[in-house]
Tab-separated table of C-alpha atoms in Angstrom:
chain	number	residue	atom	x	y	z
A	145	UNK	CA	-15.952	-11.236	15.762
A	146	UNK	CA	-17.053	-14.609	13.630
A	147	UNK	CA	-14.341	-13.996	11.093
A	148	UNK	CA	-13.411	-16.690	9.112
A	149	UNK	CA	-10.331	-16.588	6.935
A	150	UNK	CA	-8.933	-18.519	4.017
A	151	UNK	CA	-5.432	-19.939	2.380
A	152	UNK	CA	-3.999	-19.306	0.005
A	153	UNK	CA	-5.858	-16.597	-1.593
A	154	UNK	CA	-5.138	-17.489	-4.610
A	155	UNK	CA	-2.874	-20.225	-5.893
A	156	UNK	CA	-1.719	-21.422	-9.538
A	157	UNK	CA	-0.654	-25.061	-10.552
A	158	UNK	CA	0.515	-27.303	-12.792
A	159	UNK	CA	-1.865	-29.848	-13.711
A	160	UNK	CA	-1.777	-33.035	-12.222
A	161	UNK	CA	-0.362	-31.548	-9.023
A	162	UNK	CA	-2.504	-31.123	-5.516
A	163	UNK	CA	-3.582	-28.390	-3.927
A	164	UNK	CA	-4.527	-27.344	-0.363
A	165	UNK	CA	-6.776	-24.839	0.877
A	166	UNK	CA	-6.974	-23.954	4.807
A	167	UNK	CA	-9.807	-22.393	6.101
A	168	UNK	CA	-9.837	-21.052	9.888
A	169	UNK	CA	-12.054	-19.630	12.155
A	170	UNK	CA	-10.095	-17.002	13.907
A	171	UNK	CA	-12.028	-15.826	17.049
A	172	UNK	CA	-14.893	-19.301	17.177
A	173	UNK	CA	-15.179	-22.361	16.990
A	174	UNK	CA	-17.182	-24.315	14.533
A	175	UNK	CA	-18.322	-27.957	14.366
A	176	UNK	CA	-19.767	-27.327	10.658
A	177	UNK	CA	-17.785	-26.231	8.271
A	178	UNK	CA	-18.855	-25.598	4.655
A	179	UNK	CA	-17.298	-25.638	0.753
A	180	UNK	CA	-18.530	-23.957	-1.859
A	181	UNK	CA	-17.319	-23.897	-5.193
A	182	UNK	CA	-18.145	-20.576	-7.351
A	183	UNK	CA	-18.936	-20.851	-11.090
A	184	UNK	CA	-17.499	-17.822	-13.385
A	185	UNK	CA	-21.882	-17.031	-13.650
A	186	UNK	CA	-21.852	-16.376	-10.102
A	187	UNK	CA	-23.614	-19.252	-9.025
A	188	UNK	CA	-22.421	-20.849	-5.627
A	189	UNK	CA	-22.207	-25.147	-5.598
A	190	UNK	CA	-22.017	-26.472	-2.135
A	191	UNK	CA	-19.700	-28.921	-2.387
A	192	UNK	CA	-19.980	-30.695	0.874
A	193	UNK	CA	-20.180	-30.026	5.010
A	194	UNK	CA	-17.504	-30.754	6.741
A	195	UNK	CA	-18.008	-32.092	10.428
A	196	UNK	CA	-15.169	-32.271	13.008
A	197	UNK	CA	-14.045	-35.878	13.863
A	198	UNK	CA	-16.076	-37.329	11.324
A	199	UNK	CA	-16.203	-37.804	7.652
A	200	UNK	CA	-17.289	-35.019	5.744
A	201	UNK	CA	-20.842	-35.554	3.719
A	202	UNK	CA	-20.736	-34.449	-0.171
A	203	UNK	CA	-23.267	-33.321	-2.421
A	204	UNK	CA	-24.461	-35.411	-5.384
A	205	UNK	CA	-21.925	-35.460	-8.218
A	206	UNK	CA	-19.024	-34.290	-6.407
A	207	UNK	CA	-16.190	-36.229	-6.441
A	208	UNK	CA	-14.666	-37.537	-2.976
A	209	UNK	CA	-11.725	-39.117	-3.532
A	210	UNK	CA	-10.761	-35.499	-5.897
A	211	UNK	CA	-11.947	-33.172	-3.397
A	212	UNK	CA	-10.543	-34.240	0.270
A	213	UNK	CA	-11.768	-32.486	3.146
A	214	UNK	CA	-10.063	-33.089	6.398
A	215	UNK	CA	-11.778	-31.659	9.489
A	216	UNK	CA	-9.521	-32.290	12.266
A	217	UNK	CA	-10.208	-29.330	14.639
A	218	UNK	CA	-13.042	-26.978	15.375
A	219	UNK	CA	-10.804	-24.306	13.883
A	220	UNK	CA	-9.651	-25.832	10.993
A	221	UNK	CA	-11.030	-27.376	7.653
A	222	UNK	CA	-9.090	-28.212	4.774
A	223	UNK	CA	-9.751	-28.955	1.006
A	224	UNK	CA	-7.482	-30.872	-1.334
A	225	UNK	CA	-7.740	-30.688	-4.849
A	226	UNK	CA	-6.062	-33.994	-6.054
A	227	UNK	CA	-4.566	-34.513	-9.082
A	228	UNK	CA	-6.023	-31.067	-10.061
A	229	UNK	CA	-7.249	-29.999	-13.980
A	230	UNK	CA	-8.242	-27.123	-15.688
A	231	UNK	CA	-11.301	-27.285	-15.081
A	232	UNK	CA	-11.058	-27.473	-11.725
A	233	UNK	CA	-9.817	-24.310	-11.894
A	234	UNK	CA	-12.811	-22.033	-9.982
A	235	UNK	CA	-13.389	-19.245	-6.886
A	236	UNK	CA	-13.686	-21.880	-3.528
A	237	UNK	CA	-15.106	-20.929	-0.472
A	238	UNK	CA	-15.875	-21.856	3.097
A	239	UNK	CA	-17.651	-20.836	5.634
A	240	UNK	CA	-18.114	-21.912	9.209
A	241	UNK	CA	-20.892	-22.278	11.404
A	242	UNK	CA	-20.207	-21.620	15.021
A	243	UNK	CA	-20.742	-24.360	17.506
A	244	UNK	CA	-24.134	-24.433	19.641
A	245	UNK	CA	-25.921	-21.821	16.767
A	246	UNK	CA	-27.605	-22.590	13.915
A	247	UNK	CA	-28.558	-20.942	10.787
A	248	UNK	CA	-25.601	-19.144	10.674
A	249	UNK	CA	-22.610	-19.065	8.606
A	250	UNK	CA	-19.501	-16.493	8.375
A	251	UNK	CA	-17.939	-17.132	5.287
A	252	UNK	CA	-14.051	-16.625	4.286
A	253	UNK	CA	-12.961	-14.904	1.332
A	254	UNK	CA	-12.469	-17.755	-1.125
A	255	UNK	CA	-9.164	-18.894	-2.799
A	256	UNK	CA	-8.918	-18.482	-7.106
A	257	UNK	CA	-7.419	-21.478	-7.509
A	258	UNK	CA	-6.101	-21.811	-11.699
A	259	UNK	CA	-4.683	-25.072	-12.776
A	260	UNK	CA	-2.805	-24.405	-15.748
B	135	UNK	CA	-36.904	-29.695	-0.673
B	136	UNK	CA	-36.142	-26.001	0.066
B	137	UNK	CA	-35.632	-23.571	-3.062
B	138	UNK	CA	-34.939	-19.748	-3.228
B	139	UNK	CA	-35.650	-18.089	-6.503
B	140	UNK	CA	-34.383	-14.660	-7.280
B	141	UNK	CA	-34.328	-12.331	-9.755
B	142	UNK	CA	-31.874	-12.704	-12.542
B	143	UNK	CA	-29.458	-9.877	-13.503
B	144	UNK	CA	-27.551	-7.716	-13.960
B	145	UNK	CA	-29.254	-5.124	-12.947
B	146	UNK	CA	-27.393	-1.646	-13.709
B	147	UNK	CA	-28.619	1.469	-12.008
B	148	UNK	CA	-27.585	4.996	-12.069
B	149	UNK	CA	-26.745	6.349	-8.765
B	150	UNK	CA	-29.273	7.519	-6.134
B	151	UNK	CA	-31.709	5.144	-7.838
B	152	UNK	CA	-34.086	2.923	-6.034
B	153	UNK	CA	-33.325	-0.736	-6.082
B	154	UNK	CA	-35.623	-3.503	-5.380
B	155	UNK	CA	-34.025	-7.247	-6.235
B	156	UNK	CA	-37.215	-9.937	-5.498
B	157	UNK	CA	-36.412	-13.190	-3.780
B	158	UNK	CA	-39.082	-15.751	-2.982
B	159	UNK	CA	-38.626	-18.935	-1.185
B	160	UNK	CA	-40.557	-22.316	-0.685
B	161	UNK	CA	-39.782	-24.262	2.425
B	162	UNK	CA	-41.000	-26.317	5.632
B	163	UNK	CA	-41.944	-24.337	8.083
B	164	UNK	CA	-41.044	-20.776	8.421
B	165	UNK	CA	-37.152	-20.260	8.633
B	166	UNK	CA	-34.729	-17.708	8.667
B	167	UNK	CA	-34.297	-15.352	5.840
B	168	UNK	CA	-30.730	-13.390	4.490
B	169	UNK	CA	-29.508	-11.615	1.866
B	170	UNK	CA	-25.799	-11.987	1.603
B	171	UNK	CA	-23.498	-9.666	-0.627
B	172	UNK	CA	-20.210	-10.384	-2.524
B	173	UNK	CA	-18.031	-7.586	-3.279
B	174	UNK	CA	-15.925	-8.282	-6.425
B	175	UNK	CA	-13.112	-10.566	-5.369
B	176	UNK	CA	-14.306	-11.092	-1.935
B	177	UNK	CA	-16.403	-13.962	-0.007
B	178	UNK	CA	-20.011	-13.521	1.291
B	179	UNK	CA	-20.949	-10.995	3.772
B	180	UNK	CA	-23.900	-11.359	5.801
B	181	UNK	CA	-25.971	-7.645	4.645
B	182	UNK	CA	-28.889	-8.578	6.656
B	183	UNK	CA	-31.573	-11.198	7.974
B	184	UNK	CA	-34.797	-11.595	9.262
B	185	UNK	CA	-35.762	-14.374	11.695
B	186	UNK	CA	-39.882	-14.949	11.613
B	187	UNK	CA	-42.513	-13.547	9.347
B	188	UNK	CA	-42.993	-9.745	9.403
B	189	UNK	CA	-40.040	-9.136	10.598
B	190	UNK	CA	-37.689	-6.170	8.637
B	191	UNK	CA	-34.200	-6.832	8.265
B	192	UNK	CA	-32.083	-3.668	7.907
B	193	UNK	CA	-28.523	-2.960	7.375
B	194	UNK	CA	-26.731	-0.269	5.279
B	195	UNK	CA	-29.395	1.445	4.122
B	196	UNK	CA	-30.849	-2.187	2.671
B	197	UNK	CA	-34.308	-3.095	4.297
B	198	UNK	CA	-36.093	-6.887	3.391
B	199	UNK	CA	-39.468	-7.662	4.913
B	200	UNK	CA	-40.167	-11.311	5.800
B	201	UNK	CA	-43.283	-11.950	4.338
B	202	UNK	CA	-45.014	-15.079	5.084
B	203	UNK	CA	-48.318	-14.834	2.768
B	204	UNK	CA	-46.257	-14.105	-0.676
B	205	UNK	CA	-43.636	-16.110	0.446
B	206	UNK	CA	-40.733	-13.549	-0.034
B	207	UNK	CA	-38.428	-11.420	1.029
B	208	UNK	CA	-37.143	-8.873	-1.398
B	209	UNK	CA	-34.372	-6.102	-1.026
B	210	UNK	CA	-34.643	-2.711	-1.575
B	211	UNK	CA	-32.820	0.376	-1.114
B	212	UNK	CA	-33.584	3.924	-1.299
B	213	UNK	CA	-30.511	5.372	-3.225
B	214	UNK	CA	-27.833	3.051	-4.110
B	215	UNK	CA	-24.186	3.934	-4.059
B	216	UNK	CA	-21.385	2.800	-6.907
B	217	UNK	CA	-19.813	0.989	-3.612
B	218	UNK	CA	-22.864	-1.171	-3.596
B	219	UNK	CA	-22.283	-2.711	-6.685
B	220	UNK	CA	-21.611	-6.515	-5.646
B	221	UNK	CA	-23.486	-9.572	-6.346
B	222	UNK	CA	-26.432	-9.980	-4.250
B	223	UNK	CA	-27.987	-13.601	-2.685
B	224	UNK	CA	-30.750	-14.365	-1.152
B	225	UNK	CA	-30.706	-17.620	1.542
B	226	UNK	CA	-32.411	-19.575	3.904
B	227	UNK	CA	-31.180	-22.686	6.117
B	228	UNK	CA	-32.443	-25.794	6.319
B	229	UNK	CA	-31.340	-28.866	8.211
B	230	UNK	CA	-29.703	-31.390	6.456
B	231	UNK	CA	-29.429	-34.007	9.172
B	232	UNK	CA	-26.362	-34.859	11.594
B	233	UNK	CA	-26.560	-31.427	13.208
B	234	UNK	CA	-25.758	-29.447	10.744
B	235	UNK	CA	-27.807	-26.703	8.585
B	236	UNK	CA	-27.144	-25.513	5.432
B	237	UNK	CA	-27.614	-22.592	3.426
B	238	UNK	CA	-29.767	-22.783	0.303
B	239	UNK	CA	-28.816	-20.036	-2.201
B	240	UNK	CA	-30.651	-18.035	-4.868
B	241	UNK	CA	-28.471	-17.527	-7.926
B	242	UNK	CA	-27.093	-14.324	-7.531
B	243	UNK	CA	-27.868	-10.548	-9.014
B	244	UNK	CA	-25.039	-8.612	-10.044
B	245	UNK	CA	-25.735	-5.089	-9.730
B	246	UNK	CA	-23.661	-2.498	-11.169
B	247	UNK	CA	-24.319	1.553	-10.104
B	248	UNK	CA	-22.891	4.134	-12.389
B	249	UNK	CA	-21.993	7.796	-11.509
C-alpha cells in the first residue's frame, strides 16, 4: 500500500516550452501533497504543499506563476513548468500525505526533467 | 524553526563494515524521527522511524535510537551491503499551518560500499 507514482519519468524539452508532471496516489487518498525539487548535490528544496481545492502555498523564492501546481483531486497533483529553461532542468519529486494521518509522506519516484 | 543536521559525505565503506551516519535535530516539542533512503535514480523510501524518545527504529538491518537528551538519532548498521549504497536523509515533521505537516530534511549522505 501508500504508493505514490509519478509522470513522466523523465521528459526532455525545448526551451521555452511547458511541461507537466502528474503525480498520483494509487491505493490513498491525500489532502497534502508535496514538491520537491532535487539539486545535482543531493540536496532536496521543497518547493511548495499542495492542498486539494485550494491554492497551493510556496516556499520563499520560488516562483508561482513558473511553477503551477493544480490540486484538483485527492489523487492527483500536478506541476507545470512554464516557459521552462535550462536551468530548470533538475530531479522533481512529490510525495503525498494520506488524509486523516500526519507525519507521514510516501514519496513517488521523481521525474528528470532536461530543458535543452 | 525546526533544523536537522547530518553528517556530510560520502562516506565509502568496504563491505561488511559497520556504518554509523549521525543526525541531530532541534525542534518544538518532541516529534517524529526518519531516516529515508534514495536508491540511485529512484524517489525516497521510508527505511525506518521512531515516534517518541527512546524508541529504536529498525528496518533492514538499519537500527536509529530516538534520543531525547543528545538530541539525535543516528543510523547504524552492522555490515553493510553494496545494495545499500543510496543516499541517506534524516527527517522530522513539523506543522506548517492549514493542516498540513511537512518534512524537514538533513542534506543527504551518499554512501558507497565496495566489494
Amino acid at each position: 500500500g501508500a504508493v505514490v507514482s509519478q509522470h513522466p519519468s523523465w521528459v526532455i524539452c525545448k526551451s521555452g516550452t511547458s511541461v507537466k508532471i502528474e503525480c498520483r496516489s494509487l491505493d490513498f487518498q491525500a489532502t497534502t501533497m508535496f514538491w520537491y525539487r532535487q539539486f545535482p548535490k543531493q540536496s532536496l528544496m521543497l518547493m511548495a504543499t499542495s492542498n486539494e481545492g485550494s491554492k497551493a502555498t510556496y516556499e520563499q523564492g520560488v516562483e508561482k506563476d513558473k511553477f503551477l501546481i493544480n490540486h484538483a483531486s485527492l489523487t492527483l497533483s500536478t506541476l507545470t513548468v512554464t516557459s521552462a529553461h535550462p536551468e530548470d532542468s533538475s530531479f522533481y519529486i512529490c510525495s503525498a500525505n494520506p488524509s486523516g494521518t500526519y507525519n507521514e509522506q510516501f514519496f513517488g519516484p521523481g521525474t528528470r526533467l532536461t530543458v535543452l | 524553526g525546526d533544523s536537522v543536521t547530518q553528517m556530510e559525505g560520502p562516506v565509502t565503506l568496504s563491505e561488511e563494515a559497520f556504518l554509523t551516519i549521525n543526525c541531530t535535530y532541534t525542534a518544538t516539542g518532541y516529534p517524529s524521527l526518519f531516516w529515508y533512503v534514495q536508491y540511485p535514480g529512484e524517489g525516497l523510501q521510508l527505511l525506518l522511524k521512531a515516534t517518541k524518545a527512546d524508541d529504536k527504529g529498525s528496518n533492514k538491518g538499519f537500527e536509529a535510537t530516538y534520543r531525547k537528551e543528545t538530541t539525535s538519532f543516528h543510523l547504524e548498521k552492522g555490515s553493510v551491503q553494496v545494495s545499500d549504497s543510496a543516499v541517506y536523509f534524516c527527517a522530522l515533521p513539523g506543522y506548517s499551518g492549514a493542516g498540513s505537516y511537512q518534512l524537514t530534511f538533513g542534506k543527504g549522505t551518499k554512501l558507497s560500499v565496495i566489494p
